[in-house]
Each structure stands twice: as structure tokens, then as C-alpha cells.
PDB file of C-alpha atoms in Angstrom:
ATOM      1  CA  UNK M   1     -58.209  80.357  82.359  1.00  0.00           C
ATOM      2  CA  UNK M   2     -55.369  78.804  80.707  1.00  0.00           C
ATOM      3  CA  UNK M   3     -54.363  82.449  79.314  1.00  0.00           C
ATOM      4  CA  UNK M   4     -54.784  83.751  82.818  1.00  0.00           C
ATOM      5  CA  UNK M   5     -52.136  81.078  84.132  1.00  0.00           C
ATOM      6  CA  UNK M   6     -49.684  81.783  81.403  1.00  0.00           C
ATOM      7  CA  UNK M   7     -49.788  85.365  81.920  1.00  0.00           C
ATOM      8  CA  UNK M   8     -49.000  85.051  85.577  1.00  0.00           C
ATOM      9  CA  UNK M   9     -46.377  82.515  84.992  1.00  0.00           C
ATOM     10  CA  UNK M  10     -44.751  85.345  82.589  1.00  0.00           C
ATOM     11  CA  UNK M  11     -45.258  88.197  85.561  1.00  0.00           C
ATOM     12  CA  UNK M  12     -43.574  85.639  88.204  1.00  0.00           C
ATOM     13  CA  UNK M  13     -40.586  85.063  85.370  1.00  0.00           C
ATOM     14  CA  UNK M  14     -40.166  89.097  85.205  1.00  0.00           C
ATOM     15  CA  UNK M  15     -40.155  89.274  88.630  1.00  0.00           C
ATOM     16  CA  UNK M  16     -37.227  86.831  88.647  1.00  0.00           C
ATOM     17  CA  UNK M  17     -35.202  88.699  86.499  1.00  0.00           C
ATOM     18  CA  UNK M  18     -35.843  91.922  88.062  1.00  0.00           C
ATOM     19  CA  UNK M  19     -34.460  90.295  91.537  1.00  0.00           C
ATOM     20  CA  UNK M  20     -31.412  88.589  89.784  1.00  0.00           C
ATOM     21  CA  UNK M  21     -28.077  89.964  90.894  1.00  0.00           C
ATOM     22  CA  UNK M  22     -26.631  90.667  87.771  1.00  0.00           C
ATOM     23  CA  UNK M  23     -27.802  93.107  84.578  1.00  0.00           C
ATOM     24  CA  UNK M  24     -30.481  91.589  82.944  1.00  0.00           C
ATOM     25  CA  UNK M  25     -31.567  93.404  79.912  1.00  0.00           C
ATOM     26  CA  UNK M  26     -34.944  94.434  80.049  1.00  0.00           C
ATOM     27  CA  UNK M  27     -37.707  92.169  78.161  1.00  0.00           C
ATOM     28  CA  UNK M  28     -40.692  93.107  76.810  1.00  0.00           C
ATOM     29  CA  UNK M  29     -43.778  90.695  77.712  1.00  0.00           C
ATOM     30  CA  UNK M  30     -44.658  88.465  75.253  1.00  0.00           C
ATOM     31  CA  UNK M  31     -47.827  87.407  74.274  1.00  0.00           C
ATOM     32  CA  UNK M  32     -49.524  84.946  76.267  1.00  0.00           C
ATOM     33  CA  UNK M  33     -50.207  82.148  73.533  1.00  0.00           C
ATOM     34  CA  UNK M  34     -46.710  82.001  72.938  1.00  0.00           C
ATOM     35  CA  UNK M  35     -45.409  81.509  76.162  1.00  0.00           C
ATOM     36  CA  UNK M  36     -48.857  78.987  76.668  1.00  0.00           C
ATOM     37  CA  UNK M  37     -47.466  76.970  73.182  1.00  0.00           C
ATOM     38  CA  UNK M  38     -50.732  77.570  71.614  1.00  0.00           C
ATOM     39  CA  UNK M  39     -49.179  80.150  69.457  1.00  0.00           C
ATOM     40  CA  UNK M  40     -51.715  81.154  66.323  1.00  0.00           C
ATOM     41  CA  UNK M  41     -50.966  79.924  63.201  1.00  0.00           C
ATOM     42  CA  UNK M  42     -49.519  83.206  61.595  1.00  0.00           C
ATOM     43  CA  UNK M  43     -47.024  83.692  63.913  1.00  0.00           C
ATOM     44  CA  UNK M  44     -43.104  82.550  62.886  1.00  0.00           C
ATOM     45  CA  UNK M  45     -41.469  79.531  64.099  1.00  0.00           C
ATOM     46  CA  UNK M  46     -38.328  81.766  65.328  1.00  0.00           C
ATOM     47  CA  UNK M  47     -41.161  83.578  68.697  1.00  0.00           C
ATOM     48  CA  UNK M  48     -39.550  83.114  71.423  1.00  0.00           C
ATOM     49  CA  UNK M  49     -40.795  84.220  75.425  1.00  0.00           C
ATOM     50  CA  UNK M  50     -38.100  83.905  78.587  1.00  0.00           C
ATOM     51  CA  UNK M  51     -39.193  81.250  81.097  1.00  0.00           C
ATOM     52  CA  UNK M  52     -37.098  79.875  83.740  1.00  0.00           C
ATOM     53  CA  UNK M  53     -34.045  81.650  82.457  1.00  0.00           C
ATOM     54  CA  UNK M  54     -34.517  80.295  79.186  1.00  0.00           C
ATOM     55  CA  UNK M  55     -35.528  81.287  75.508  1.00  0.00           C
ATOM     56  CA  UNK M  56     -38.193  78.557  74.555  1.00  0.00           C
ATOM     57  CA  UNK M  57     -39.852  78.888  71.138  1.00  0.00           C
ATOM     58  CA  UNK M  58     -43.277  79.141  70.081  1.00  0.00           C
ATOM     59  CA  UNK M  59     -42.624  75.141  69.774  1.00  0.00           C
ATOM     60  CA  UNK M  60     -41.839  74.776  73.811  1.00  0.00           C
ATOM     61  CA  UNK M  61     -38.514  74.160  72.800  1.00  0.00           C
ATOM     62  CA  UNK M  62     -35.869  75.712  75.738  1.00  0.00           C
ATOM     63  CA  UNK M  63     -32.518  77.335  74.481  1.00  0.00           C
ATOM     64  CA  UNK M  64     -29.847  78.293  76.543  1.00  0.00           C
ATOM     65  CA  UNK M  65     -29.567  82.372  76.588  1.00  0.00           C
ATOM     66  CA  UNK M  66     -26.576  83.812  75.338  1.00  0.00           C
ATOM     67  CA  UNK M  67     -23.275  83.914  76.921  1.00  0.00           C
ATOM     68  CA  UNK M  68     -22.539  87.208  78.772  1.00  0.00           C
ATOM     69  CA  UNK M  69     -20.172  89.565  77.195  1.00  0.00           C
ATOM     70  CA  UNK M  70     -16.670  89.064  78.276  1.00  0.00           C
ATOM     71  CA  UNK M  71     -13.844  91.190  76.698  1.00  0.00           C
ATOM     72  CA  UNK M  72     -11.068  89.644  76.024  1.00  0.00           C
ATOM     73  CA  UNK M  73      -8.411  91.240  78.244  1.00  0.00           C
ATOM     74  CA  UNK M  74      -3.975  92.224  76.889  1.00  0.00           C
ATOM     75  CA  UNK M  75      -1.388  91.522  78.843  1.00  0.00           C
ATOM     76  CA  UNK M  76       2.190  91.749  78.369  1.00  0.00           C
ATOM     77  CA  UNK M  77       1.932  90.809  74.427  1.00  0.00           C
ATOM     78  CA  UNK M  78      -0.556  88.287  75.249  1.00  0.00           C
ATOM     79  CA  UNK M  79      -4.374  87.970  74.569  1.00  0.00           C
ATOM     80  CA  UNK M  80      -6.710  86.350  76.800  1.00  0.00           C
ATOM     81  CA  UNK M  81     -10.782  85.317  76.133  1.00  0.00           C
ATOM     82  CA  UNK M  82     -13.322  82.882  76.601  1.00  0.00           C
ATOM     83  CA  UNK M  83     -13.584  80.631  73.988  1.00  0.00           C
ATOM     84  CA  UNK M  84     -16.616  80.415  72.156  1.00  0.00           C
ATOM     85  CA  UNK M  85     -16.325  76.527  71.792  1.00  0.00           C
ATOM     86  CA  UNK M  86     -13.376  74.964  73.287  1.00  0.00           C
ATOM     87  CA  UNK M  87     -14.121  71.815  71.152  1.00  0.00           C
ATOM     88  CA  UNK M  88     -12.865  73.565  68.240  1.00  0.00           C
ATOM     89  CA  UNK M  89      -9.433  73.850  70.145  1.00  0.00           C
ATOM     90  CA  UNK M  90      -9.226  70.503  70.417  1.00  0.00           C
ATOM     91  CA  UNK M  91     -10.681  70.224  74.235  1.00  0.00           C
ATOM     92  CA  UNK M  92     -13.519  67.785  75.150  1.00  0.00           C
ATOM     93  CA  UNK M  93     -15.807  70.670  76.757  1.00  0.00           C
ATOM     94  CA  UNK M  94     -17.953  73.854  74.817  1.00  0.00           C
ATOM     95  CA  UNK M  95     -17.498  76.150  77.857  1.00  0.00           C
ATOM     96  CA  UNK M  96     -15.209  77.452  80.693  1.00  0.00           C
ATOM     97  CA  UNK M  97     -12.359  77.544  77.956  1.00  0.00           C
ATOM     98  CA  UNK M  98      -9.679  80.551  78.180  1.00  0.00           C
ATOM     99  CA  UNK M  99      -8.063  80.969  74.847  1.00  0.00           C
ATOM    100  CA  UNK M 100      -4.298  83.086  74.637  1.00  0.00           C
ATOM    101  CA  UNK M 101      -3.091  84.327  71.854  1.00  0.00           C
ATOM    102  CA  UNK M 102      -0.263  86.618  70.088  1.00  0.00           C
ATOM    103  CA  UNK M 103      -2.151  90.087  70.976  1.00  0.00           C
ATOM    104  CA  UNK M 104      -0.197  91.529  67.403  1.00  0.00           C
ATOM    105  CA  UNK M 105      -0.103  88.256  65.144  1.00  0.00           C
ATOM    106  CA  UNK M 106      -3.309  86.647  66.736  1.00  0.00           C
ATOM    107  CA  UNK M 107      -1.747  83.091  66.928  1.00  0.00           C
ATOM    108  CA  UNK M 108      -3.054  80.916  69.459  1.00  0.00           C
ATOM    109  CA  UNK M 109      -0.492  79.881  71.829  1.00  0.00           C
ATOM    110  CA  UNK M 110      -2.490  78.028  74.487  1.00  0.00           C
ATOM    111  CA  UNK M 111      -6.033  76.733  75.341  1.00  0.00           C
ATOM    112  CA  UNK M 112      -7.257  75.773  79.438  1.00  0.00           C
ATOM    113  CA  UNK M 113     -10.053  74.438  80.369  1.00  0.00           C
ATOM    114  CA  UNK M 114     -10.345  76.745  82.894  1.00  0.00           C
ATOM    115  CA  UNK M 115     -12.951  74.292  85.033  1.00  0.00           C
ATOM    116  CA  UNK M 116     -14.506  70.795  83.555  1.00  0.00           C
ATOM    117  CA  UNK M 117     -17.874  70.662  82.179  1.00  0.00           C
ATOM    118  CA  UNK M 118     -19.783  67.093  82.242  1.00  0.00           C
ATOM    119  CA  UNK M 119     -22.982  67.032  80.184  1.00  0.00           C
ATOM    120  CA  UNK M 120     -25.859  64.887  81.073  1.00  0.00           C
ATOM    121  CA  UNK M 121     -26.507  62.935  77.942  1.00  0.00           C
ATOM    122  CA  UNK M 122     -30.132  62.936  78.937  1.00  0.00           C
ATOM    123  CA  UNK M 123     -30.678  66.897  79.181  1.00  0.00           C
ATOM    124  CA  UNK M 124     -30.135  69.064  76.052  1.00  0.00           C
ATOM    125  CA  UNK M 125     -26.644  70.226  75.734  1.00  0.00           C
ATOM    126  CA  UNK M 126     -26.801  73.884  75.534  1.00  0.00           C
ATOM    127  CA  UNK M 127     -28.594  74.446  78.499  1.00  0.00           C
ATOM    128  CA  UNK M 128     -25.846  72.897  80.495  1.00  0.00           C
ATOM    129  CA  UNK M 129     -23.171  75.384  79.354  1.00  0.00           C
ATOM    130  CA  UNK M 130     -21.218  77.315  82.102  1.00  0.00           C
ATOM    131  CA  UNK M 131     -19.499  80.391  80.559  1.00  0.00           C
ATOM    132  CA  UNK M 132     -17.580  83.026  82.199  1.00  0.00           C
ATOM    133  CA  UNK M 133     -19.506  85.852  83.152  1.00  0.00           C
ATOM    134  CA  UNK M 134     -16.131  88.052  83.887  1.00  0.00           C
ATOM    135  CA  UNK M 135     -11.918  88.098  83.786  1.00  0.00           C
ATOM    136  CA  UNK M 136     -10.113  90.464  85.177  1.00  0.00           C
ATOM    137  CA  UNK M 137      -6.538  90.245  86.022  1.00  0.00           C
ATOM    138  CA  UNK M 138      -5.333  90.764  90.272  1.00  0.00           C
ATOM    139  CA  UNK M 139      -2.355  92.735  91.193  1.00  0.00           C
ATOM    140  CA  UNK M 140      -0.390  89.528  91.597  1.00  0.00           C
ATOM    141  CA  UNK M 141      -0.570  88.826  87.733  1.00  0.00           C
ATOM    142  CA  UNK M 142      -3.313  86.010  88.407  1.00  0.00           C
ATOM    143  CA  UNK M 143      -6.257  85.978  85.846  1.00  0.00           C
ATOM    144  CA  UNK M 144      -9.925  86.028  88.216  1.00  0.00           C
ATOM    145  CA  UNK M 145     -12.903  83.979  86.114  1.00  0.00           C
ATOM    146  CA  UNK M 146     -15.799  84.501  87.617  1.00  0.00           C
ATOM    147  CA  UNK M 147     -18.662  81.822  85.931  1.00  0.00           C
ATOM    148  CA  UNK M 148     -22.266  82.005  85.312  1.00  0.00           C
ATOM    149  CA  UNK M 149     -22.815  79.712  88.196  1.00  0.00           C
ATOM    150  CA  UNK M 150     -20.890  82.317  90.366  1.00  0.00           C
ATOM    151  CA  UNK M 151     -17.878  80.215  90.814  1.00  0.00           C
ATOM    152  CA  UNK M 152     -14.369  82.040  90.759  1.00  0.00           C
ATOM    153  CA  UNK M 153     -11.144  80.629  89.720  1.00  0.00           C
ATOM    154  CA  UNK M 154      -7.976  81.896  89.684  1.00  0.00           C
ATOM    155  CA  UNK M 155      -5.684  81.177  86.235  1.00  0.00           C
ATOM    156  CA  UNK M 156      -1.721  81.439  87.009  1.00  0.00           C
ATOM    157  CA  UNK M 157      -1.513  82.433  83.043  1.00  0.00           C
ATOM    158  CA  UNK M 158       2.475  81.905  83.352  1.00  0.00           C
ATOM    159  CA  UNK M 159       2.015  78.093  84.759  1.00  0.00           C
ATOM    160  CA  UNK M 160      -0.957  77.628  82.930  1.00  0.00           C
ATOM    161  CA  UNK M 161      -2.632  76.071  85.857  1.00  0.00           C
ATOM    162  CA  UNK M 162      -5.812  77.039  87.965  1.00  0.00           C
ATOM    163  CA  UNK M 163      -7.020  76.926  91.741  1.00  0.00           C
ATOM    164  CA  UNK M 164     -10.772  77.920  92.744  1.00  0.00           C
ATOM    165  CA  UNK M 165     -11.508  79.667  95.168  1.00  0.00           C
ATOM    166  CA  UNK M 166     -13.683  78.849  97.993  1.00  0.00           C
TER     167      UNK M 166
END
């Protein structure tokens, strides 16, 4: 019964994915006693099975999937991208962090925190991540982040400053 339960909770997941909006690669099904937690003793530590969105190890343990691919677009001498952890550029937040840089030398010139990120303390902190999903740059000059929440914003790159847009 209880591999009957986990096997439709996998088929309902897949279904999910199929419907969502944007490219999901495509997933093989894993086997049921992983995605159960009752995983047999041979198999490694690093299983994983989607649920919810989510990787979550053989252990039941949810991690956040990985960011979406955003290439990091030139303009006018200047490099833009998403920052992989805007921490390390001395901001308080992981994600929603547009990095530019010297497109020949590479310098940085500038980090924005493109929109805050608050964690819950209580919830795991990967999981409540918000990267962009895609940049591209309007006629006007203005830099368009979309997020993974769907949100757009638009980045005046000259002022440095940001408006979303409703």
C-alpha cells in the first residue's frame, strides 16, 4: 500500500512539472522506496527523487533545485549577471544579486540587490532562494529581471537603481 501511495504521489509530481510554464527538463521516475524514505540499504546517500519542486534525498532531506541558467549579458564595455551569492559581494542576501563588471579586465565595478530577500530563520535557507530566471536588456537601455517567482524588475544600470513592475 505504502508503495502504491508513493508511486502516485511521484505520477501527481510529474504531472506538475509537465503543466509548469517554463522548461522543465525531463526526469526519469525514481524508484518508489526512495521517494517513500525507506530506501534499501545498498543504495547511496547522494539518491535523490523531485517532490514538490524539490530534490529530497534518500534521507527526506529537501534541497532547493538549481538556479536556472542566466547568461550574463555585454553592454557598452560592461558585464552584467546574477550573482551566484551576493554575500560574497559584501550584500546581506544569497539571491536576486546583479553583478557588473569590466567585460575586458573582469573587475567588478558594482553589485545591486536587485530585490530583498528575507529568510525565515525557521525554514531551511536554500529553499527560500529567489534567483533570476532571465535578463534581457529593453530598447530604452533598462535591464528586465524576470525572477523565479515571476516577478519583473526593471534595473536603470546607469543610476544603479530599480522599479518593479506591476
Amino acid at each position: 500500500m505504502m508503495q502504491v501511495l508513493a508511486l502516485l504521489a511521484c505520477a501527481a509530481t510529474l504531472i506538475a512539472l509537465t503543466a509548469c510554464s517554463e522548461q522543465v527538463p525531463p526526469v526519469s521516475a525514481p524508484d518508489a522506496s526512495v521517494v517513500a524514505g525507506t530506501a534499501p540499504a545498498s543504495a547511496a546517500a547522494s539518491d535523490t527523487a523531485i517532490a514538490g519542486g524539490r530534490f529530497v534525498s534518500s534521507a527526506g532531506r529537501p534541497d532547493r533545485l538549481p538556479p536556472p541558467e542566466v547568461p550574463p549579458l555585454v553592454r557598452e564595455g560592461v558585464t552584467y549577471a546574477q550573482a551566484e551569492d551576493g554575500r560574497k559581494e559584501g550584500l546581506a542576501q544569497v539571491s536576486g544579486v546583479l553583478l557588473a563588471s569590466d567585460a575586458i579586465s573582469g573587475k567588478l565595478l558594482w553589485a545591486l540587490a536587485v530585490y530583498p530577500t528575507e529568510a525565515d530563520p525557521k525554514l531551511e535557507a536554500d529553499v527560500q532562494w529567489v534567483f533570476f530566471r532571465s535578463m534581457a536588456f529593453d530598447p530604452d537601455g533598462r535591464l528586465r529581471v524576470v525572477n523565479e517567482a515571476g516577478k519583473t524588475f526593471l534595473v536603470d544600470v546607469k543610476g544603479r537603481t530599480v522599479v518593479p513592475v506591476h
